[in-house]
Amino acid sequence: MMPFALNLVAMICAVLVWALICWRALPEDNGGRAWVLIGAGLAPAGLNLAGATMTAMEHTPHIAATLMIVAGLQKWVQGRGVSWMLVAGILLAPALRLEGLALAVAAAVVSGVERPKLGAILGAAALLPIAAFMVFLSGLGLEPLPSSVVSKLSDGISPSGGALAQFFGGVTQNLNQTGGLFWAVLSGLLLLSARGVSGRMRGAVLAISAAGFAHLVLGRIGWMDRYEAYALLMLAAGLIMAGQWRVPSVAVIAACSGLLLWQQKDFIDNPRAIHLQHTQMARFAQDFATTPVAVNDLGRVAWGNNNYVLDLWGLANAQAREMRLSQPQDGWAGELVRAQNVPLVMVYDHWIDEGLGPDWTRLGALRMQNPSGFLGGAEVQFYAADPAFMTSLTAALRLWEKGLPRDAVFEFAEEGV
């Protein structure tokens, strides 16, 4: 409940900062005011602010911090000095998500054109949280860049193509998604808007546009459209602030909002889907099996789990990530599970595919009736990786099965009966 409450507070903050940006951008003419107000109403509703909040992760606070930077730049453009919002946003955005560094550094650069010392201080403030976190990870014996970041940057791209092929593969992957395509169009419109403004406004517009292009070519998007929400709102705010290309900008924002809302209709059932699958997996692992467990969709199973959780997808395990991505041999997951002495495996078979351990014994499958929502699959296979645990795991499954909610069904395999 606490993560969602924090996200709700962040959403309210984001809406208030968004309203401030739009209010400051209101032009004198009635026609211009109308376009600003239309964009002001469309963007928060349609560019997945509410959807990001429902994930109860760090995305909504990152959106709020990003909009604070835009609002701070807007105040600086209007000749009202460096605001606390600009400083706070530059500190918070990179600390919340690594891609926040793009806008934070760009804002520091444009501020430093007139006041180099200020720009240097703001740039250092943007880099400090990330540098400190990398030092912290290294001190724990981990890679300085989180495995989850490396994994998502590599997903869907062949590791054998070289750096250039991976670069273009990532850009193509982003542009093949609705959010990525509109992201590119909004970044382009904002770049064109720089031609119609001058002075500090041009610097601010170029900074926001550069941040948009930077993530588009270097980052990844998708996963319930939550990764692009901050950038779409950032770019929309930049266009409203610039006051150029009003009709095309509002048209693109409207089209993007409509398509994203249509895509997100399936996300309405996400709480049900998570409850029927991930919550039940966590309940079995923590309250019944009480053993180390291997999964390929880290999250609910790991939350509050006192036993070791092996992440086979590699978001939290560099060794698993490297084995999965570097042309793995058949049964690679079995080798990793064996090395970590994990007796229980709960996975989507099609995610691991040939990597499944050949010596695992299938216990059964957790299936969702009337599947809907955003999940890795409607069926999770349960395996005993160690034959010595077959009897105890089967007995635990029998007890756990009695408490399954409606529409969650566990079908035992013949070997597990």
XYZ file of C-alpha atoms in Angstrom:
417
model
C 0.000 0.000 0.000
C 2.843 2.390 0.828
C 4.393 2.345 -2.692
C 1.017 3.211 -4.218
C 0.420 5.988 -1.662
C 3.806 7.515 -2.494
C 2.985 7.292 -6.203
C -0.361 8.965 -5.606
C 1.388 11.877 -3.880
C 3.876 12.050 -6.756
C 1.033 12.084 -9.297
C -0.625 15.001 -7.512
C 2.705 16.856 -7.491
C 3.194 16.135 -11.205
C -0.281 17.448 -12.056
C 0.297 20.618 -10.020
C 3.659 21.289 -11.700
C 2.114 20.554 -15.103
C -0.663 23.065 -14.362
C 1.948 25.651 -13.336
C 3.848 25.173 -16.623
C 0.651 25.589 -18.661
C -0.512 28.609 -16.651
C 2.811 30.374 -17.172
C 2.676 29.561 -20.891
C -0.752 31.097 -21.498
C -0.387 33.657 -24.317
C -2.277 36.916 -24.670
C -4.386 35.923 -27.690
C -7.517 33.856 -27.157
C -6.655 31.421 -29.934
C -3.309 30.631 -28.386
C -4.904 30.218 -24.968
C -7.351 27.687 -26.404
C -4.573 25.508 -27.820
C -2.637 25.621 -24.547
C -5.711 24.647 -22.546
C -6.513 21.766 -24.905
C -2.969 20.461 -24.616
C -3.025 21.034 -20.862
C -6.066 18.796 -20.492
C -5.030 16.114 -22.962
C -1.482 15.340 -21.915
C -1.840 14.274 -18.247
C -4.956 12.234 -19.068
C -3.637 10.500 -22.169
C 0.136 10.199 -21.797
C -0.051 7.476 -19.138
C 0.495 9.481 -15.946
C -2.255 7.495 -14.209
C -0.967 4.219 -15.670
C 2.543 4.868 -14.396
C 1.069 5.633 -10.975
C -0.809 2.322 -10.908
C 2.463 0.404 -11.303
C 3.452 1.827 -7.878
C 7.114 2.014 -8.899
C 9.516 4.930 -9.317
C 8.139 6.197 -12.614
C 5.629 8.740 -11.291
C 8.133 10.404 -8.927
C 10.480 10.575 -11.921
C 7.750 12.248 -13.991
C 7.226 14.815 -11.216
C 10.986 15.505 -10.976
C 11.242 15.855 -14.772
C 8.397 18.371 -14.894
C 10.061 20.280 -12.058
C 13.136 20.716 -14.269
C 10.951 21.985 -17.123
C 9.155 24.378 -14.759
C 12.523 25.553 -13.436
C 13.794 26.175 -16.962
C 10.601 28.055 -17.748
C 11.102 30.369 -14.779
C 14.749 30.880 -15.787
C 13.639 31.728 -19.337
C 11.297 34.373 -17.952
C 14.253 36.036 -16.221
C 13.204 35.115 -12.700
C 16.423 33.385 -11.659
C 17.190 29.794 -10.689
C 14.252 28.298 -8.804
C 14.240 25.619 -6.139
C 12.256 23.444 -8.568
C 15.122 23.421 -11.064
C 17.648 22.461 -8.394
C 15.395 19.836 -6.791
C 14.477 18.339 -10.161
C 18.115 18.107 -11.239
C 18.952 16.319 -7.979
C 15.973 13.979 -7.976
C 15.471 12.953 -11.628
C 18.778 11.071 -12.077
C 18.547 9.645 -8.562
C 15.150 8.134 -9.375
C 15.978 6.833 -12.866
C 19.210 6.816 -14.841
C 17.608 8.381 -17.927
C 16.810 11.441 -15.821
C 20.468 12.349 -16.286
C 19.843 13.514 -19.877
C 17.508 16.406 -19.036
C 19.329 17.216 -15.781
C 22.695 17.618 -17.530
C 21.126 19.474 -20.483
C 19.480 21.920 -18.061
C 22.796 22.403 -16.262
C 24.540 23.099 -19.576
C 22.087 25.771 -20.731
C 22.180 27.386 -17.280
C 25.973 27.350 -17.419
C 26.144 29.263 -20.692
C 25.480 32.492 -18.798
C 26.725 31.412 -15.388
C 29.465 28.753 -15.748
C 29.896 28.217 -11.993
C 26.174 27.640 -11.557
C 26.144 25.221 -14.496
C 29.066 23.284 -13.021
C 27.349 23.050 -9.621
C 24.067 21.874 -11.170
C 25.903 19.368 -13.363
C 27.731 17.982 -10.341
C 24.429 17.751 -8.468
C 22.997 15.679 -11.326
C 25.979 13.332 -11.472
C 26.569 12.922 -7.733
C 23.651 10.561 -6.900
C 24.539 8.244 -9.787
C 28.251 8.264 -8.962
C 27.501 7.543 -5.297
C 25.195 4.664 -6.229
C 27.815 3.166 -8.549
C 30.407 3.346 -5.768
C 27.902 1.700 -3.414
C 27.248 -1.155 -5.866
C 30.966 -1.651 -6.470
C 31.532 -1.800 -2.721
C 29.081 -4.714 -2.594
C 31.081 -6.517 -5.260
C 28.479 -5.825 -7.963
C 28.776 -4.184 -11.355
C 28.617 -0.367 -11.181
C 25.682 -0.322 -13.596
C 22.632 -2.229 -12.281
C 22.014 -5.544 -14.003
C 18.391 -4.550 -14.654
C 19.568 -1.601 -16.766
C 22.053 -3.700 -18.747
C 19.476 -6.450 -19.245
C 16.755 -4.176 -20.608
C 19.194 -2.401 -22.894
C 20.145 -5.784 -24.342
C 16.729 -7.449 -24.601
C 15.644 -8.255 -28.135
C 19.023 -7.347 -29.669
C 21.520 -9.894 -30.952
C 24.793 -9.733 -28.982
C 26.757 -10.939 -32.020
C 26.080 -7.931 -34.264
C 28.584 -5.527 -32.765
C 28.104 -2.141 -31.120
C 26.756 -0.398 -34.243
C 24.200 -3.104 -34.947
C 23.055 -3.032 -31.313
C 22.751 0.767 -31.447
C 20.548 0.752 -34.543
C 18.673 -2.274 -33.253
C 17.740 -0.359 -30.117
C 16.545 2.687 -32.058
C 14.485 0.496 -34.400
C 13.004 -1.345 -31.444
C 11.901 1.941 -29.879
C 10.437 3.356 -33.098
C 8.398 0.195 -33.651
C 6.311 1.053 -30.589
C 3.525 3.618 -30.416
C 5.163 5.613 -27.653
C 8.537 5.635 -29.419
C 7.091 6.850 -32.713
C 5.253 9.753 -31.086
C 8.287 10.425 -28.936
C 10.343 10.964 -32.109
C 7.687 13.231 -33.650
C 7.366 15.372 -30.507
C 11.162 15.656 -30.216
C 11.314 16.757 -33.849
C 8.554 19.330 -33.412
C 10.306 20.734 -30.367
C 13.576 20.938 -32.287
C 11.791 22.850 -35.067
C 10.271 25.144 -32.438
C 13.761 26.329 -31.519
C 13.894 28.178 -34.840
C 10.990 30.400 -33.812
C 12.350 31.465 -30.430
C 15.552 33.072 -29.225
C 17.742 33.666 -26.187
C 17.113 31.597 -23.093
C 13.944 30.087 -24.558
C 15.916 28.592 -27.420
C 18.415 27.092 -24.984
C 15.650 25.560 -22.870
C 13.816 24.171 -25.900
C 17.021 22.650 -27.294
C 17.829 21.110 -23.903
C 14.442 19.399 -23.663
C 14.558 18.235 -27.284
C 18.106 16.880 -26.851
C 17.033 14.929 -23.761
C 14.170 13.413 -25.754
C 16.407 12.294 -28.610
C 19.058 11.014 -26.176
C 16.734 8.484 -24.558
C 15.198 7.541 -27.897
C 18.575 6.446 -29.290
C 20.293 5.240 -26.096
C 17.476 3.927 -23.896
C 14.514 1.574 -24.128
C 10.783 2.026 -23.839
C 7.700 -0.128 -23.342
C 6.735 -2.438 -20.469
C 3.204 -1.083 -19.973
C 4.252 2.219 -21.616
C 5.677 3.334 -18.282
C 9.208 4.084 -19.500
C 8.168 6.716 -22.039
C 5.560 8.543 -19.929
C 8.088 10.973 -18.442
C 9.524 11.908 -21.855
C 6.155 12.341 -23.588
C 5.019 14.695 -20.822
C 8.406 16.462 -20.832
C 8.221 17.048 -24.597
C 4.581 18.117 -24.446
C 5.469 20.602 -21.689
C 8.351 21.913 -23.805
C 6.058 22.471 -26.785
C 3.479 24.292 -24.671
C 6.228 26.402 -23.131
C 7.712 27.282 -26.557
C 4.347 28.277 -28.013
C 5.364 27.262 -31.557
C 3.729 24.793 -33.951
C 0.587 24.885 -31.817
C -1.822 23.043 -34.083
C 0.564 20.198 -35.091
C 1.729 19.838 -31.475
C -1.781 19.519 -30.059
C -2.758 17.185 -32.914
C 0.194 14.877 -32.171
C -0.474 14.983 -28.419
C -4.140 14.137 -29.079
C -3.292 11.259 -31.427
C -0.696 9.877 -29.038
C -3.092 10.160 -26.095
C -5.853 8.368 -27.981
C -3.667 5.473 -29.114
C -2.006 5.044 -25.719
C -5.372 5.044 -23.976
C -6.610 2.404 -26.437
C -3.542 0.256 -25.781
C -3.891 0.674 -22.031
C -7.451 -0.617 -21.885
C -5.977 -4.057 -21.209
C -4.057 -2.722 -18.212
C -7.298 -2.197 -16.283
C -7.206 -5.877 -15.346
C -3.603 -5.769 -14.118
C -4.420 -5.818 -10.371
C -6.510 -8.961 -10.928
C -3.782 -10.562 -13.039
C -1.063 -9.837 -10.483
C -3.266 -11.174 -7.681
C -4.113 -14.394 -9.515
C -0.534 -15.129 -10.508
C 2.330 -13.285 -8.805
C 0.644 -12.946 -5.421
C -0.143 -16.677 -5.373
C 3.431 -17.534 -6.392
C 4.718 -15.342 -3.564
C 2.271 -16.945 -1.122
C 3.500 -20.419 -2.031
C 7.199 -19.523 -1.931
C 7.056 -17.621 1.345
C 4.332 -19.357 3.372
C 4.377 -22.969 2.165
C 7.596 -24.010 0.397
C 9.811 -21.728 2.539
C 12.848 -22.632 0.416
C 15.085 -20.727 -1.998
C 13.274 -20.245 -5.305
C 14.178 -19.450 -8.918
C 11.889 -17.255 -11.039
C 12.157 -15.364 -14.303
C 9.836 -12.479 -13.415
C 11.309 -10.870 -10.340
C 9.076 -8.723 -8.155
C 6.258 -9.926 -5.954
C 7.995 -13.225 -5.133
C 11.060 -11.362 -3.893
C 9.135 -8.709 -1.941
C 9.439 -9.500 1.775
C 10.926 -12.947 1.092
C 13.474 -14.020 3.692
C 14.743 -16.872 1.484
C 17.083 -16.533 -1.492
C 15.380 -15.668 -4.802
C 17.343 -16.478 -7.972
C 16.410 -14.218 -10.886
C 16.835 -16.308 -14.046
C 16.059 -13.388 -16.369
C 19.004 -11.446 -14.989
C 17.433 -8.177 -13.826
C 18.995 -8.782 -10.422
C 21.616 -11.373 -11.317
C 24.504 -10.528 -13.641
C 25.525 -14.164 -14.105
C 22.030 -15.166 -15.243
C 21.882 -12.167 -17.580
C 25.194 -13.051 -19.196
C 24.264 -16.723 -19.581
C 20.898 -15.859 -21.126
C 22.198 -13.268 -23.583
C 25.517 -14.742 -24.710
C 24.268 -17.510 -27.028
C 23.457 -19.867 -24.133
C 23.724 -23.635 -24.254
C 20.731 -25.882 -23.665
C 19.969 -26.292 -19.973
C 21.869 -23.173 -18.852
C 19.201 -22.316 -16.250
C 19.570 -25.781 -14.766
C 23.291 -25.217 -14.261
C 22.674 -21.934 -12.468
C 19.914 -23.354 -10.263
C 22.129 -26.296 -9.324
C 25.062 -24.031 -8.488
C 22.885 -21.967 -6.145
C 21.261 -25.018 -4.472
C 17.741 -23.852 -5.327
C 15.143 -26.650 -5.036
C 12.052 -24.825 -6.397
C 11.613 -23.214 -9.842
C 8.571 -21.185 -10.984
C 8.912 -19.891 -14.559
C 7.231 -19.085 -17.846
C 8.566 -21.942 -19.976
C 8.589 -19.873 -23.178
C 10.847 -17.270 -21.544
C 13.563 -19.787 -20.683
C 12.865 -22.211 -23.552
C 15.874 -24.499 -24.172
C 17.482 -23.207 -20.975
C 15.171 -25.306 -18.778
C 17.049 -27.807 -16.643
C 16.843 -31.312 -18.167
C 16.805 -32.897 -14.703
C 13.962 -30.762 -13.327
C 10.757 -32.591 -12.385
C 7.572 -30.785 -13.333
C 5.166 -30.379 -10.422
C 2.363 -28.664 -12.298
C 1.154 -25.342 -13.656
C -0.574 -22.321 -12.180
C -3.143 -21.170 -14.744
C -5.309 -18.084 -14.894
C -8.887 -18.535 -16.052
C -10.119 -15.867 -18.488
C -6.625 -14.354 -18.780
C -6.330 -10.589 -19.162
C -3.920 -7.858 -18.147
C -0.202 -7.378 -18.761
C 1.762 -10.462 -17.729
C 4.630 -12.511 -19.106
C 2.220 -15.387 -19.664
C -1.049 -16.856 -18.438
C 0.631 -20.042 -17.217
C 3.492 -20.553 -14.757
C 5.229 -23.921 -14.565
C 6.420 -25.228 -11.185
C 9.435 -27.556 -11.036
C 11.356 -29.447 -8.386
C 15.006 -28.892 -9.280
C 16.152 -31.287 -6.574
C 14.454 -34.747 -6.386
C 14.958 -34.753 -2.619
C 12.345 -31.993 -2.324
C 9.653 -33.660 -4.463
C 7.603 -35.000 -1.575
C 7.742 -31.876 0.582
C 7.007 -29.524 -2.327
C 4.062 -31.644 -3.462
C 2.624 -31.671 0.045
C 3.081 -27.906 0.283
C 1.323 -27.455 -3.065
C -1.663 -29.472 -1.820
C -2.060 -27.181 1.172
C -1.450 -24.002 -0.835
C -3.905 -25.007 -3.582
C -6.812 -24.944 -1.118
C -6.383 -21.194 -0.659
C -6.237 -20.232 -4.327
C -8.733 -17.519 -5.294
C -11.372 -17.923 -7.960
C -9.930 -17.995 -11.506
C -6.536 -19.230 -10.283
C -6.155 -22.974 -10.880
C -3.207 -25.262 -10.230
C -3.054 -28.412 -12.362
C -0.715 -31.081 -10.979
C 1.595 -32.971 -13.281
C 1.463 -36.761 -13.117
C 4.997 -36.805 -11.734
C 3.962 -34.563 -8.849
C 0.902 -36.485 -7.708
